[in-house]
Amino acid sequence: MTALFALATSLLWGLADFGGGLLARRTPALTVVVVSQTIAAAVLGVIVVATGGWSEAGPRLWFAFAAGLVGPVALICFYKALALGPMGVVSPLGTVGVAVPVGVGLFFGERPGLVQVAGIAVAVVGVVLAGGPQLRGAPVQRRAILLTLIAAFGFGTVFALIAEASTTVTGLFLALFVQRVTNVAVGGAALYAAVRRGMPALPADGFPWAALPTLAFVGLADVAANGTYAIAARLGPVTVAAVLASLYPVVTALAARGFLSERLRTVQAAGAGLALVGTLLLATG
């Protein structure tokens, strides 16, 4: 079951990234983050009230609050790194954040078997290759590398924090709600600061109402991915759950191939194949 929920996390995050990337072509990325997370927070608020999730409030919510603080910072750093480019280096490098939850799992005594260790190694290499690493061309700015590593560490930290934020399903709803409200507060503050510096918050033609369903999907898919990851980390080894959940760049690449007819480079196709092999090794190990 750990593998099933972790793979669901990859699917949801991969599709959310794909949708968010499409939206960010016309709408500022910060606005996409704030609006999509606001929708997710509103839906979660209704669920928390309906399920009585407030009764699960306790010290573990601090993990959710911390995840909500770290997440937007990681996203902002990642978007800035992508803007500096080249994306062929920045995107796959962002997956190294998986080292954080894997390290936490090892620190607390998890010891994956030999087959699972091989699966972790194969899957991580596959994810990096699936991102289409740019091996030649324009040099990479040191600032882009630094921002990407900060983002990767942030994403990995969110993985580790959200896994500790609750012990029950209703408590998980409350934890995800707290995380999203914090996301909106931090992202909103960043957006306000950016607007004060002269960055437009909306496209020239105003709020993209036609894109509202996609914005809702991005926000809800992201929050669902956090939920399925938390469940995966609870059901089995964090080392396995974190690596399988980090396969989302493969999903994003395949979605671009399917919906935008973007052709996969040979290295990306090979990476997707290795990621699949690594997944099988982890699931059967």
C-alpha atoms as an extended CHARMM CRD file, in Angstrom:
* protein
*
       285  EXT
         1         1  MET       CA              0.0000000000        0.0000000000        0.0000000000  PROA      1               0.0000000000
         2         2  THR       CA              2.9470000000        2.3320000000        0.6040000000  PROA      2               0.0000000000
         3         3  ALA       CA              3.9460000000        2.0480000000       -3.0530000000  PROA      3               0.0000000000
         4         4  LEU       CA              0.3580000000        2.6520000000       -4.2160000000  PROA      4               0.0000000000
         5         5  PHE       CA             -0.1020000000        5.8600000000       -2.2120000000  PROA      5               0.0000000000
         6         6  ALA       CA              3.4020000000        7.1150000000       -3.0350000000  PROA      6               0.0000000000
         7         7  LEU       CA              2.8490000000        6.5680000000       -6.7600000000  PROA      7               0.0000000000
         8         8  ALA       CA             -0.4900000000        8.3750000000       -6.4600000000  PROA      8               0.0000000000
         9         9  THR       CA              1.4940000000       11.2540000000       -4.9510000000  PROA      9               0.0000000000
        10        10  SER       CA              3.7930000000       11.3190000000       -7.9900000000  PROA      10              0.0000000000
        11        11  LEU       CA              0.8270000000       11.2750000000      -10.3550000000  PROA      11              0.0000000000
        12        12  LEU       CA             -0.9410000000       14.1240000000       -8.5630000000  PROA      12              0.0000000000
        13        13  TRP       CA              2.1550000000       16.2900000000       -8.1580000000  PROA      13              0.0000000000
        14        14  GLY       CA              3.2270000000       15.6700000000      -11.7330000000  PROA      14              0.0000000000
        15        15  LEU       CA             -0.1600000000       16.7440000000      -13.0990000000  PROA      15              0.0000000000
        16        16  ALA       CA             -0.2840000000       19.7240000000      -10.7190000000  PROA      16              0.0000000000
        17        17  ASP       CA              3.1440000000       20.8700000000      -11.9250000000  PROA      17              0.0000000000
        18        18  PHE       CA              2.0560000000       20.4550000000      -15.5240000000  PROA      18              0.0000000000
        19        19  GLY       CA             -1.1090000000       22.5020000000      -14.9500000000  PROA      19              0.0000000000
        20        20  GLY       CA              0.7540000000       25.1190000000      -12.9590000000  PROA      20              0.0000000000
        21        21  GLY       CA              3.3650000000       25.4100000000      -15.6970000000  PROA      21              0.0000000000
        22        22  LEU       CA              0.6900000000       25.9900000000      -18.3040000000  PROA      22              0.0000000000
        23        23  LEU       CA             -1.0000000000       28.6550000000      -16.1830000000  PROA      23              0.0000000000
        24        24  ALA       CA              2.2960000000       30.4040000000      -15.4510000000  PROA      24              0.0000000000
        25        25  ARG       CA              2.7670000000       31.0560000000      -19.1660000000  PROA      25              0.0000000000
        26        26  ARG       CA              0.0910000000       33.7620000000      -19.0230000000  PROA      26              0.0000000000
        27        27  THR       CA             -0.3070000000       34.5220000000      -15.3110000000  PROA      27              0.0000000000
        28        28  PRO       CA              2.4850000000       35.3780000000      -12.8390000000  PROA      28              0.0000000000
        29        29  ALA       CA              3.6390000000       32.2450000000      -11.0510000000  PROA      29              0.0000000000
        30        30  LEU       CA              3.0930000000       33.7770000000       -7.6040000000  PROA      30              0.0000000000
        31        31  THR       CA             -0.5120000000       34.5640000000       -8.4900000000  PROA      31              0.0000000000
        32        32  VAL       CA             -1.0220000000       30.9770000000       -9.6630000000  PROA      32              0.0000000000
        33        33  VAL       CA              0.3510000000       29.6980000000       -6.3540000000  PROA      33              0.0000000000
        34        34  VAL       CA             -1.7320000000       32.0370000000       -4.1880000000  PROA      34              0.0000000000
        35        35  VAL       CA             -5.0390000000       31.5390000000       -6.0440000000  PROA      35              0.0000000000
        36        36  SER       CA             -4.7110000000       27.7580000000       -6.3670000000  PROA      36              0.0000000000
        37        37  GLN       CA             -3.7320000000       27.3680000000       -2.7020000000  PROA      37              0.0000000000
        38        38  THR       CA             -6.5910000000       29.6400000000       -1.6070000000  PROA      38              0.0000000000
        39        39  ILE       CA             -9.0820000000       27.3920000000       -3.4090000000  PROA      39              0.0000000000
        40        40  ALA       CA             -7.5270000000       24.3310000000       -1.7910000000  PROA      40              0.0000000000
        41        41  ALA       CA             -7.6730000000       25.9730000000        1.6490000000  PROA      41              0.0000000000
        42        42  ALA       CA            -11.3640000000       26.8140000000        1.1970000000  PROA      42              0.0000000000
        43        43  VAL       CA            -12.2410000000       23.2320000000        0.2210000000  PROA      43              0.0000000000
        44        44  LEU       CA            -10.2000000000       21.8250000000        3.0910000000  PROA      44              0.0000000000
        45        45  GLY       CA            -11.8980000000       24.2050000000        5.5070000000  PROA      45              0.0000000000
        46        46  VAL       CA            -15.2910000000       22.7740000000        4.5400000000  PROA      46              0.0000000000
        47        47  ILE       CA            -13.9750000000       19.2100000000        4.9280000000  PROA      47              0.0000000000
        48        48  VAL       CA            -12.4930000000       19.9740000000        8.3490000000  PROA      48              0.0000000000
        49        49  VAL       CA            -15.8090000000       21.3960000000        9.5750000000  PROA      49              0.0000000000
        50        50  ALA       CA            -17.7790000000       18.4860000000        8.1110000000  PROA      50              0.0000000000
        51        51  THR       CA            -15.5210000000       15.8150000000        9.6330000000  PROA      51              0.0000000000
        52        52  GLY       CA            -14.9680000000       17.4890000000       12.9930000000  PROA      52              0.0000000000
        53        53  GLY       CA            -11.2810000000       17.7840000000       12.3190000000  PROA      53              0.0000000000
        54        54  TRP       CA            -10.8850000000       20.6420000000       14.8080000000  PROA      54              0.0000000000
        55        55  SER       CA            -11.0340000000       18.0380000000       17.5920000000  PROA      55              0.0000000000
        56        56  GLU       CA             -7.6800000000       16.7070000000       16.3580000000  PROA      56              0.0000000000
        57        57  ALA       CA             -5.8540000000       19.9680000000       17.0760000000  PROA      57              0.0000000000
        58        58  GLY       CA             -2.6290000000       19.3740000000       18.9670000000  PROA      58              0.0000000000
        59        59  PRO       CA              1.1370000000       19.9090000000       19.0110000000  PROA      59              0.0000000000
        60        60  ARG       CA              1.6080000000       17.9990000000       15.7380000000  PROA      60              0.0000000000
        61        61  LEU       CA              0.0100000000       20.9190000000       13.8710000000  PROA      61              0.0000000000
        62        62  TRP       CA              3.2870000000       22.7760000000       14.3070000000  PROA      62              0.0000000000
        63        63  PHE       CA              4.7300000000       20.3850000000       11.7120000000  PROA      63              0.0000000000
        64        64  ALA       CA              1.9830000000       21.4450000000        9.2890000000  PROA      64              0.0000000000
        65        65  PHE       CA              2.5850000000       25.1080000000       10.0730000000  PROA      65              0.0000000000
        66        66  ALA       CA              6.3090000000       24.6760000000        9.4170000000  PROA      66              0.0000000000
        67        67  ALA       CA              5.5710000000       22.8930000000        6.1430000000  PROA      67              0.0000000000
        68        68  GLY       CA              3.3360000000       25.8040000000        5.1690000000  PROA      68              0.0000000000
        69        69  LEU       CA              6.1750000000       28.2550000000        5.8180000000  PROA      69              0.0000000000
        70        70  VAL       CA              8.8040000000       26.2750000000        3.9290000000  PROA      70              0.0000000000
        71        71  GLY       CA              6.7120000000       25.2860000000        0.8840000000  PROA      71              0.0000000000
        72        72  PRO       CA              6.1410000000       28.7400000000       -0.6860000000  PROA      72              0.0000000000
        73        73  VAL       CA              9.7750000000       29.7460000000       -0.0890000000  PROA      73              0.0000000000
        74        74  ALA       CA             10.9020000000       26.6090000000       -1.9190000000  PROA      74              0.0000000000
        75        75  LEU       CA              8.5140000000       27.3140000000       -4.7970000000  PROA      75              0.0000000000
        76        76  ILE       CA              9.6410000000       30.9250000000       -5.1400000000  PROA      76              0.0000000000
        77        77  CYS       CA             13.3110000000       29.8780000000       -5.1890000000  PROA      77              0.0000000000
        78        78  PHE       CA             12.5330000000       27.1760000000       -7.7420000000  PROA      78              0.0000000000
        79        79  TYR       CA             10.6760000000       29.5480000000      -10.0670000000  PROA      79              0.0000000000
        80        80  LYS       CA             13.5120000000       32.0770000000       -9.8330000000  PROA      80              0.0000000000
        81        81  ALA       CA             16.0330000000       29.3540000000      -10.6500000000  PROA      81              0.0000000000
        82        82  LEU       CA             13.9680000000       28.2830000000      -13.6550000000  PROA      82              0.0000000000
        83        83  ALA       CA             13.9180000000       31.8800000000      -14.8420000000  PROA      83              0.0000000000
        84        84  LEU       CA             17.7260000000       32.0310000000      -14.6450000000  PROA      84              0.0000000000
        85        85  GLY       CA             18.0160000000       28.6240000000      -16.3300000000  PROA      85              0.0000000000
        86        86  PRO       CA             18.9380000000       26.5660000000      -18.1150000000  PROA      86              0.0000000000
        87        87  MET       CA             15.8110000000       24.5780000000      -17.2650000000  PROA      87              0.0000000000
        88        88  GLY       CA             17.4180000000       21.3620000000      -18.4610000000  PROA      88              0.0000000000
        89        89  VAL       CA             19.7290000000       21.5610000000      -15.4540000000  PROA      89              0.0000000000
        90        90  VAL       CA             17.4870000000       23.2740000000      -12.9100000000  PROA      90              0.0000000000
        91        91  SER       CA             14.4710000000       20.9750000000      -13.2090000000  PROA      91              0.0000000000
        92        92  PRO       CA             16.1220000000       17.6000000000      -12.5840000000  PROA      92              0.0000000000
        93        93  LEU       CA             18.4650000000       19.0620000000       -9.9690000000  PROA      93              0.0000000000
        94        94  GLY       CA             15.4150000000       20.0060000000       -7.9250000000  PROA      94              0.0000000000
        95        95  THR       CA             14.7260000000       16.3190000000       -7.2300000000  PROA      95              0.0000000000
        96        96  VAL       CA             17.7870000000       15.9640000000       -4.9830000000  PROA      96              0.0000000000
        97        97  GLY       CA             15.5430000000       17.1260000000       -2.1260000000  PROA      97              0.0000000000
        98        98  VAL       CA             14.4600000000       13.5060000000       -1.7470000000  PROA      98              0.0000000000
        99        99  ALA       CA             17.6460000000       13.1140000000        0.2860000000  PROA      99              0.0000000000
       100       100  VAL       CA             15.9570000000       14.9390000000        3.2110000000  PROA      100             0.0000000000
       101       101  PRO       CA             13.0880000000       12.5070000000        3.9540000000  PROA      101             0.0000000000
       102       102  VAL       CA             15.3020000000        9.5290000000        3.0660000000  PROA      102             0.0000000000
       103       103  GLY       CA             17.9150000000       10.8030000000        5.5190000000  PROA      103             0.0000000000
       104       104  VAL       CA             15.2420000000       11.2730000000        8.1990000000  PROA      104             0.0000000000
       105       105  GLY       CA             14.0540000000        7.7090000000        7.6700000000  PROA      105             0.0000000000
       106       106  LEU       CA             17.5800000000        6.3370000000        7.9650000000  PROA      106             0.0000000000
       107       107  PHE       CA             18.2320000000        8.4610000000       11.0650000000  PROA      107             0.0000000000
       108       108  PHE       CA             15.2210000000        6.9330000000       12.7940000000  PROA      108             0.0000000000
       109       109  GLY       CA             16.3490000000        3.4140000000       12.0700000000  PROA      109             0.0000000000
       110       110  GLU       CA             14.8310000000        2.4580000000        8.7270000000  PROA      110             0.0000000000
       111       111  ARG       CA             17.0680000000        0.0200000000        6.8610000000  PROA      111             0.0000000000
       112       112  PRO       CA             15.8520000000       -0.7510000000        3.3350000000  PROA      112             0.0000000000
       113       113  GLY       CA             16.8380000000       -4.1030000000        1.8810000000  PROA      113             0.0000000000
       114       114  LEU       CA             19.4030000000       -4.5770000000       -0.8780000000  PROA      114             0.0000000000
       115       115  VAL       CA             16.7320000000       -4.6810000000       -3.6000000000  PROA      115             0.0000000000
       116       116  GLN       CA             15.1400000000       -1.4910000000       -2.2820000000  PROA      116             0.0000000000
       117       117  VAL       CA             18.5200000000        0.2740000000       -2.1400000000  PROA      117             0.0000000000
       118       118  ALA       CA             19.0510000000       -0.6760000000       -5.7790000000  PROA      118             0.0000000000
       119       119  GLY       CA             15.5410000000        0.5490000000       -6.5800000000  PROA      119             0.0000000000
       120       120  ILE       CA             16.1940000000        3.8960000000       -4.8710000000  PROA      120             0.0000000000
       121       121  ALA       CA             19.3940000000        4.4080000000       -6.8470000000  PROA      121             0.0000000000
       122       122  VAL       CA             17.8240000000        3.4260000000      -10.1900000000  PROA      122             0.0000000000
       123       123  ALA       CA             14.6920000000        5.5270000000       -9.5870000000  PROA      123             0.0000000000
       124       124  VAL       CA             16.6390000000        8.6640000000       -8.6130000000  PROA      124             0.0000000000
       125       125  VAL       CA             18.8760000000        8.3830000000      -11.6810000000  PROA      125             0.0000000000
       126       126  GLY       CA             15.7770000000        7.8360000000      -13.8140000000  PROA      126             0.0000000000
       127       127  VAL       CA             14.0640000000       10.9300000000      -12.4300000000  PROA      127             0.0000000000
       128       128  VAL       CA             17.1150000000       13.0980000000      -13.1100000000  PROA      128             0.0000000000
       129       129  LEU       CA             17.4150000000       11.7940000000      -16.6750000000  PROA      129             0.0000000000
       130       130  ALA       CA             13.6540000000       12.1390000000      -17.2770000000  PROA      130             0.0000000000
       131       131  GLY       CA             14.0240000000       15.8510000000      -16.5880000000  PROA      131             0.0000000000
       132       132  GLY       CA             16.1550000000       16.0430000000      -19.7190000000  PROA      132             0.0000000000
       133       133  PRO       CA             19.4290000000       17.2960000000      -18.1790000000  PROA      133             0.0000000000
       134       134  GLN       CA             21.2190000000       19.8010000000      -20.3620000000  PROA      134             0.0000000000
       135       135  LEU       CA             24.7620000000       18.4650000000      -20.6360000000  PROA      135             0.0000000000
       136       136  ARG       CA             26.1150000000       21.1210000000      -22.9460000000  PROA      136             0.0000000000
       137       137  GLY       CA             25.2940000000       24.6910000000      -23.9540000000  PROA      137             0.0000000000
       138       138  ALA       CA             24.9700000000       27.8250000000      -21.8280000000  PROA      138             0.0000000000
       139       139  PRO       CA             26.8410000000       27.8350000000      -18.5150000000  PROA      139             0.0000000000
       140       140  VAL       CA             24.7990000000       27.6020000000      -15.3250000000  PROA      140             0.0000000000
       141       141  GLN       CA             24.8570000000       30.6400000000      -13.0630000000  PROA      141             0.0000000000
       142       142  ARG       CA             25.9740000000       29.9540000000       -9.5040000000  PROA      142             0.0000000000
       143       143  ARG       CA             22.8740000000       31.7740000000       -8.2550000000  PROA      143             0.0000000000
       144       144  ALA       CA             20.6340000000       29.3900000000      -10.2210000000  PROA      144             0.0000000000
       145       145  ILE       CA             22.3720000000       26.3850000000       -8.6700000000  PROA      145             0.0000000000
       146       146  LEU       CA             22.1180000000       27.8880000000       -5.1770000000  PROA      146             0.0000000000
       147       147  LEU       CA             18.4220000000       28.7200000000       -5.5760000000  PROA      147             0.0000000000
       148       148  THR       CA             17.7010000000       25.2420000000       -6.9410000000  PROA      148             0.0000000000
       149       149  LEU       CA             19.4440000000       23.5350000000       -4.0340000000  PROA      149             0.0000000000
       150       150  ILE       CA             17.5390000000       25.7390000000       -1.5570000000  PROA      150             0.0000000000
       151       151  ALA       CA             14.2910000000       24.7930000000       -3.3020000000  PROA      151             0.0000000000
       152       152  ALA       CA             15.2050000000       21.0930000000       -3.3420000000  PROA      152             0.0000000000
       153       153  PHE       CA             16.0130000000       21.1690000000        0.3700000000  PROA      153             0.0000000000
       154       154  GLY       CA             12.7120000000       22.9690000000        0.9800000000  PROA      154             0.0000000000
       155       155  PHE       CA             10.6770000000       20.4210000000       -0.9780000000  PROA      155             0.0000000000
       156       156  GLY       CA             12.3700000000       17.5680000000        0.8790000000  PROA      156             0.0000000000
       157       157  THR       CA             11.7330000000       19.2910000000        4.2050000000  PROA      157             0.0000000000
       158       158  VAL       CA              8.0250000000       19.6110000000        3.3830000000  PROA      158             0.0000000000
       159       159  PHE       CA              8.0080000000       15.8510000000        2.6590000000  PROA      159             0.0000000000
       160       160  ALA       CA              9.4850000000       15.1420000000        6.0840000000  PROA      160             0.0000000000
       161       161  LEU       CA              7.2910000000       17.6230000000        7.9800000000  PROA      161             0.0000000000
       162       162  ILE       CA              3.9390000000       16.6670000000        6.4910000000  PROA      162             0.0000000000
       163       163  ALA       CA              4.6020000000       13.0080000000        7.2710000000  PROA      163             0.0000000000
       164       164  GLU       CA              4.7310000000       13.9440000000       10.9810000000  PROA      164             0.0000000000
       165       165  ALA       CA              1.7780000000       16.3500000000       11.0100000000  PROA      165             0.0000000000
       166       166  SER       CA             -0.9690000000       13.8920000000       11.9670000000  PROA      166             0.0000000000
       167       167  THR       CA             -1.7530000000       10.3360000000       13.0120000000  PROA      167             0.0000000000
       168       168  THR       CA             -5.4000000000       10.0770000000       11.8800000000  PROA      168             0.0000000000
       169       169  VAL       CA             -7.3260000000       10.8000000000        8.6910000000  PROA      169             0.0000000000
       170       170  THR       CA             -9.3730000000       13.6290000000       10.2120000000  PROA      170             0.0000000000
       171       171  GLY       CA             -6.2130000000       15.0140000000       11.7620000000  PROA      171             0.0000000000
       172       172  LEU       CA             -4.5920000000       14.9020000000        8.3320000000  PROA      172             0.0000000000
       173       173  PHE       CA             -7.3830000000       17.0750000000        6.8980000000  PROA      173             0.0000000000
       174       174  LEU       CA             -6.7770000000       19.6220000000        9.6500000000  PROA      174             0.0000000000
       175       175  ALA       CA             -3.0050000000       19.4960000000        9.1420000000  PROA      175             0.0000000000
       176       176  LEU       CA             -3.3530000000       20.0510000000        5.4030000000  PROA      176             0.0000000000
       177       177  PHE       CA             -5.7420000000       22.9400000000        6.0700000000  PROA      177             0.0000000000
       178       178  VAL       CA             -3.2390000000       24.6110000000        8.4100000000  PROA      178             0.0000000000
       179       179  GLN       CA             -0.4780000000       24.0510000000        5.8620000000  PROA      179             0.0000000000
       180       180  ARG       CA             -2.5450000000       25.6220000000        3.0720000000  PROA      180             0.0000000000
       181       181  VAL       CA             -3.6210000000       28.6390000000        5.1190000000  PROA      181             0.0000000000
       182       182  THR       CA              0.0450000000       29.2470000000        5.9560000000  PROA      182             0.0000000000
       183       183  ASN       CA              0.9460000000       28.7990000000        2.2790000000  PROA      183             0.0000000000
       184       184  VAL       CA             -1.5750000000       31.4560000000        1.2960000000  PROA      184             0.0000000000
       185       185  ALA       CA             -0.3370000000       33.8670000000        3.9750000000  PROA      185             0.0000000000
       186       186  VAL       CA              3.3190000000       33.4910000000        2.9880000000  PROA      186             0.0000000000
       187       187  GLY       CA              2.6090000000       33.4720000000       -0.7440000000  PROA      187             0.0000000000
       188       188  GLY       CA              0.2630000000       36.4270000000       -0.4310000000  PROA      188             0.0000000000
       189       189  ALA       CA              2.9080000000       38.4390000000        1.4180000000  PROA      189             0.0000000000
       190       190  ALA       CA              5.4490000000       37.6050000000       -1.2920000000  PROA      190             0.0000000000
       191       191  LEU       CA              2.9690000000       38.5950000000       -4.0100000000  PROA      191             0.0000000000
       192       192  TYR       CA              2.1900000000       41.8850000000       -2.2550000000  PROA      192             0.0000000000
       193       193  ALA       CA              5.9120000000       42.6610000000       -2.0010000000  PROA      193             0.0000000000
       194       194  ALA       CA              6.4040000000       41.8110000000       -5.6820000000  PROA      194             0.0000000000
       195       195  VAL       CA              3.5330000000       44.0850000000       -6.7120000000  PROA      195             0.0000000000
       196       196  ARG       CA              5.0040000000       46.8930000000       -4.6210000000  PROA      196             0.0000000000
       197       197  ARG       CA              8.2070000000       46.4610000000       -6.6400000000  PROA      197             0.0000000000
       198       198  GLY       CA              6.2660000000       46.8670000000       -9.8690000000  PROA      198             0.0000000000
       199       199  MET       CA              5.4890000000       43.2840000000      -10.9010000000  PROA      199             0.0000000000
       200       200  PRO       CA              1.9530000000       42.8880000000      -12.2940000000  PROA      200             0.0000000000
       201       201  ALA       CA             -0.2170000000       40.4870000000      -10.3130000000  PROA      201             0.0000000000
       202       202  LEU       CA             -2.5330000000       39.7060000000      -13.2460000000  PROA      202             0.0000000000
       203       203  PRO       CA             -2.2820000000       39.3920000000      -17.0320000000  PROA      203             0.0000000000
       204       204  ALA       CA             -2.9730000000       42.5030000000      -19.1050000000  PROA      204             0.0000000000
       205       205  ASP       CA             -6.5370000000       41.3320000000      -19.8120000000  PROA      205             0.0000000000
       206       206  GLY       CA             -7.4270000000       40.8990000000      -16.1230000000  PROA      206             0.0000000000
       207       207  PHE       CA             -8.1630000000       37.9020000000      -13.9270000000  PROA      207             0.0000000000
       208       208  PRO       CA             -8.1580000000       34.6520000000      -15.9570000000  PROA      208             0.0000000000
       209       209  TRP       CA            -11.6670000000       33.4650000000      -15.0540000000  PROA      209             0.0000000000
       210       210  ALA       CA            -11.5910000000       30.8780000000      -17.8210000000  PROA      210             0.0000000000
       211       211  ALA       CA             -8.5940000000       29.2850000000      -16.1030000000  PROA      211             0.0000000000
       212       212  LEU       CA            -10.3580000000       28.9890000000      -12.7400000000  PROA      212             0.0000000000
       213       213  PRO       CA            -11.0890000000       25.2280000000      -13.1160000000  PROA      213             0.0000000000
       214       214  THR       CA             -7.4190000000       24.6000000000      -13.8960000000  PROA      214             0.0000000000
       215       215  LEU       CA             -6.3660000000       26.7290000000      -10.9300000000  PROA      215             0.0000000000
       216       216  ALA       CA             -8.6960000000       24.6900000000       -8.7220000000  PROA      216             0.0000000000
       217       217  PHE       CA             -7.2900000000       21.4360000000      -10.1030000000  PROA      217             0.0000000000
       218       218  VAL       CA             -3.7030000000       22.5370000000       -9.4500000000  PROA      218             0.0000000000
       219       219  GLY       CA             -4.4720000000       23.4880000000       -5.8520000000  PROA      219             0.0000000000
       220       220  LEU       CA             -6.5560000000       20.4080000000       -5.0640000000  PROA      220             0.0000000000
       221       221  ALA       CA             -4.1370000000       18.0030000000       -6.7840000000  PROA      221             0.0000000000
       222       222  ASP       CA             -1.2890000000       19.4890000000       -4.7800000000  PROA      222             0.0000000000
       223       223  VAL       CA             -3.0980000000       19.1200000000       -1.4710000000  PROA      223             0.0000000000
       224       224  ALA       CA             -4.2370000000       15.5970000000       -2.3560000000  PROA      224             0.0000000000
       225       225  ALA       CA             -0.6290000000       14.6990000000       -3.1420000000  PROA      225             0.0000000000
       226       226  ASN       CA              0.4520000000       15.9020000000        0.2980000000  PROA      226             0.0000000000
       227       227  GLY       CA             -2.2760000000       13.7450000000        1.8060000000  PROA      227             0.0000000000
       228       228  THR       CA             -1.3990000000       10.5770000000       -0.0950000000  PROA      228             0.0000000000
       229       229  TYR       CA              2.2810000000       11.0770000000        0.7330000000  PROA      229             0.0000000000
       230       230  ALA       CA              1.5140000000       11.4290000000        4.4460000000  PROA      230             0.0000000000
       231       231  ILE       CA             -0.4520000000        8.1690000000        4.2920000000  PROA      231             0.0000000000
       232       232  ALA       CA              2.3220000000        6.4110000000        2.3400000000  PROA      232             0.0000000000
       233       233  ALA       CA              4.9230000000        7.5070000000        4.8860000000  PROA      233             0.0000000000
       234       234  ARG       CA              2.7220000000        6.1960000000        7.6900000000  PROA      234             0.0000000000
       235       235  LEU       CA              2.0550000000        2.8120000000        6.1040000000  PROA      235             0.0000000000
       236       236  GLY       CA              5.6320000000        1.9510000000        5.1730000000  PROA      236             0.0000000000
       237       237  PRO       CA              9.2690000000        3.0350000000        5.1350000000  PROA      237             0.0000000000
       238       238  VAL       CA              9.7540000000        6.7560000000        4.5200000000  PROA      238             0.0000000000
       239       239  THR       CA             12.8120000000        5.9090000000        2.4170000000  PROA      239             0.0000000000
       240       240  VAL       CA             10.5930000000        4.0480000000       -0.0550000000  PROA      240             0.0000000000
       241       241  ALA       CA              7.6570000000        6.4720000000        0.0540000000  PROA      241             0.0000000000
       242       242  ALA       CA              9.8640000000        9.5240000000       -0.5380000000  PROA      242             0.0000000000
       243       243  VAL       CA             11.6300000000        8.0910000000       -3.5810000000  PROA      243             0.0000000000
       244       244  LEU       CA              8.4390000000        6.8420000000       -5.2230000000  PROA      244             0.0000000000
       245       245  ALA       CA              6.7290000000       10.1660000000       -4.5310000000  PROA      245             0.0000000000
       246       246  SER       CA              9.6440000000       11.9360000000       -6.2340000000  PROA      246             0.0000000000
       247       247  LEU       CA              8.8260000000       10.3990000000       -9.6150000000  PROA      247             0.0000000000
       248       248  TYR       CA              6.5670000000       13.3510000000      -10.4370000000  PROA      248             0.0000000000
       249       249  PRO       CA              8.9420000000       14.9040000000      -13.0300000000  PROA      249             0.0000000000
       250       250  VAL       CA              8.3770000000       11.7690000000      -15.1310000000  PROA      250             0.0000000000
       251       251  VAL       CA              4.6110000000       12.3640000000      -14.9820000000  PROA      251             0.0000000000
       252       252  THR       CA              5.0750000000       16.0200000000      -15.9490000000  PROA      252             0.0000000000
       253       253  ALA       CA              7.2350000000       15.0600000000      -18.9330000000  PROA      253             0.0000000000
       254       254  LEU       CA              4.7290000000       12.4430000000      -20.0960000000  PROA      254             0.0000000000
       255       255  ALA       CA              1.8370000000       14.8970000000      -19.6740000000  PROA      255             0.0000000000
       256       256  ALA       CA              3.6780000000       17.4230000000      -21.8520000000  PROA      256             0.0000000000
       257       257  ARG       CA              4.1850000000       14.6770000000      -24.4280000000  PROA      257             0.0000000000
       258       258  GLY       CA              0.5350000000       13.6610000000      -24.3700000000  PROA      258             0.0000000000
       259       259  PHE       CA             -1.2020000000       17.0390000000      -24.2060000000  PROA      259             0.0000000000
       260       260  LEU       CA              1.2800000000       19.3840000000      -25.8610000000  PROA      260             0.0000000000
       261       261  SER       CA              2.8840000000       16.8870000000      -28.2620000000  PROA      261             0.0000000000
       262       262  GLU       CA              6.3030000000       17.7350000000      -26.8660000000  PROA      262             0.0000000000
       263       263  ARG       CA              8.7770000000       15.1550000000      -28.0650000000  PROA      263             0.0000000000
       264       264  LEU       CA             10.7530000000       13.3160000000      -25.4050000000  PROA      264             0.0000000000
       265       265  ARG       CA             14.4930000000       13.3580000000      -25.9440000000  PROA      265             0.0000000000
       266       266  THR       CA             16.2740000000        9.9960000000      -25.9020000000  PROA      266             0.0000000000
       267       267  VAL       CA             17.7100000000       10.7170000000      -22.4650000000  PROA      267             0.0000000000
       268       268  GLN       CA             14.2220000000       11.5030000000      -21.1240000000  PROA      268             0.0000000000
       269       269  ALA       CA             12.7390000000        8.2930000000      -22.5000000000  PROA      269             0.0000000000
       270       270  ALA       CA             15.6220000000        6.3270000000      -20.9840000000  PROA      270             0.0000000000
       271       271  GLY       CA             15.0840000000        8.1130000000      -17.6730000000  PROA      271             0.0000000000
       272       272  ALA       CA             11.3750000000        7.2710000000      -17.6500000000  PROA      272             0.0000000000
       273       273  GLY       CA             12.2500000000        3.6270000000      -18.2720000000  PROA      273             0.0000000000
       274       274  LEU       CA             14.7890000000        3.5880000000      -15.4330000000  PROA      274             0.0000000000
       275       275  ALA       CA             12.2800000000        5.2570000000      -13.1150000000  PROA      275             0.0000000000
       276       276  LEU       CA              9.8020000000        2.4880000000      -13.9080000000  PROA      276             0.0000000000
       277       277  VAL       CA             12.4410000000       -0.1840000000      -13.2110000000  PROA      277             0.0000000000
       278       278  GLY       CA             13.3250000000        1.4990000000       -9.9180000000  PROA      278             0.0000000000
       279       279  THR       CA              9.6350000000        1.6320000000       -8.9990000000  PROA      279             0.0000000000
       280       280  LEU       CA              9.2380000000       -2.0870000000       -9.6090000000  PROA      280             0.0000000000
       281       281  LEU       CA             12.3080000000       -2.8630000000       -7.4930000000  PROA      281             0.0000000000
       282       282  LEU       CA             11.0080000000       -0.7080000000       -4.6420000000  PROA      282             0.0000000000
       283       283  ALA       CA              7.5100000000       -2.1560000000       -4.8300000000  PROA      283             0.0000000000
       284       284  THR       CA              8.7190000000       -5.7650000000       -4.8410000000  PROA      284             0.0000000000
       285       285  GLY       CA             11.6740000000       -5.3600000000       -2.4560000000  PROA      285             0.0000000000
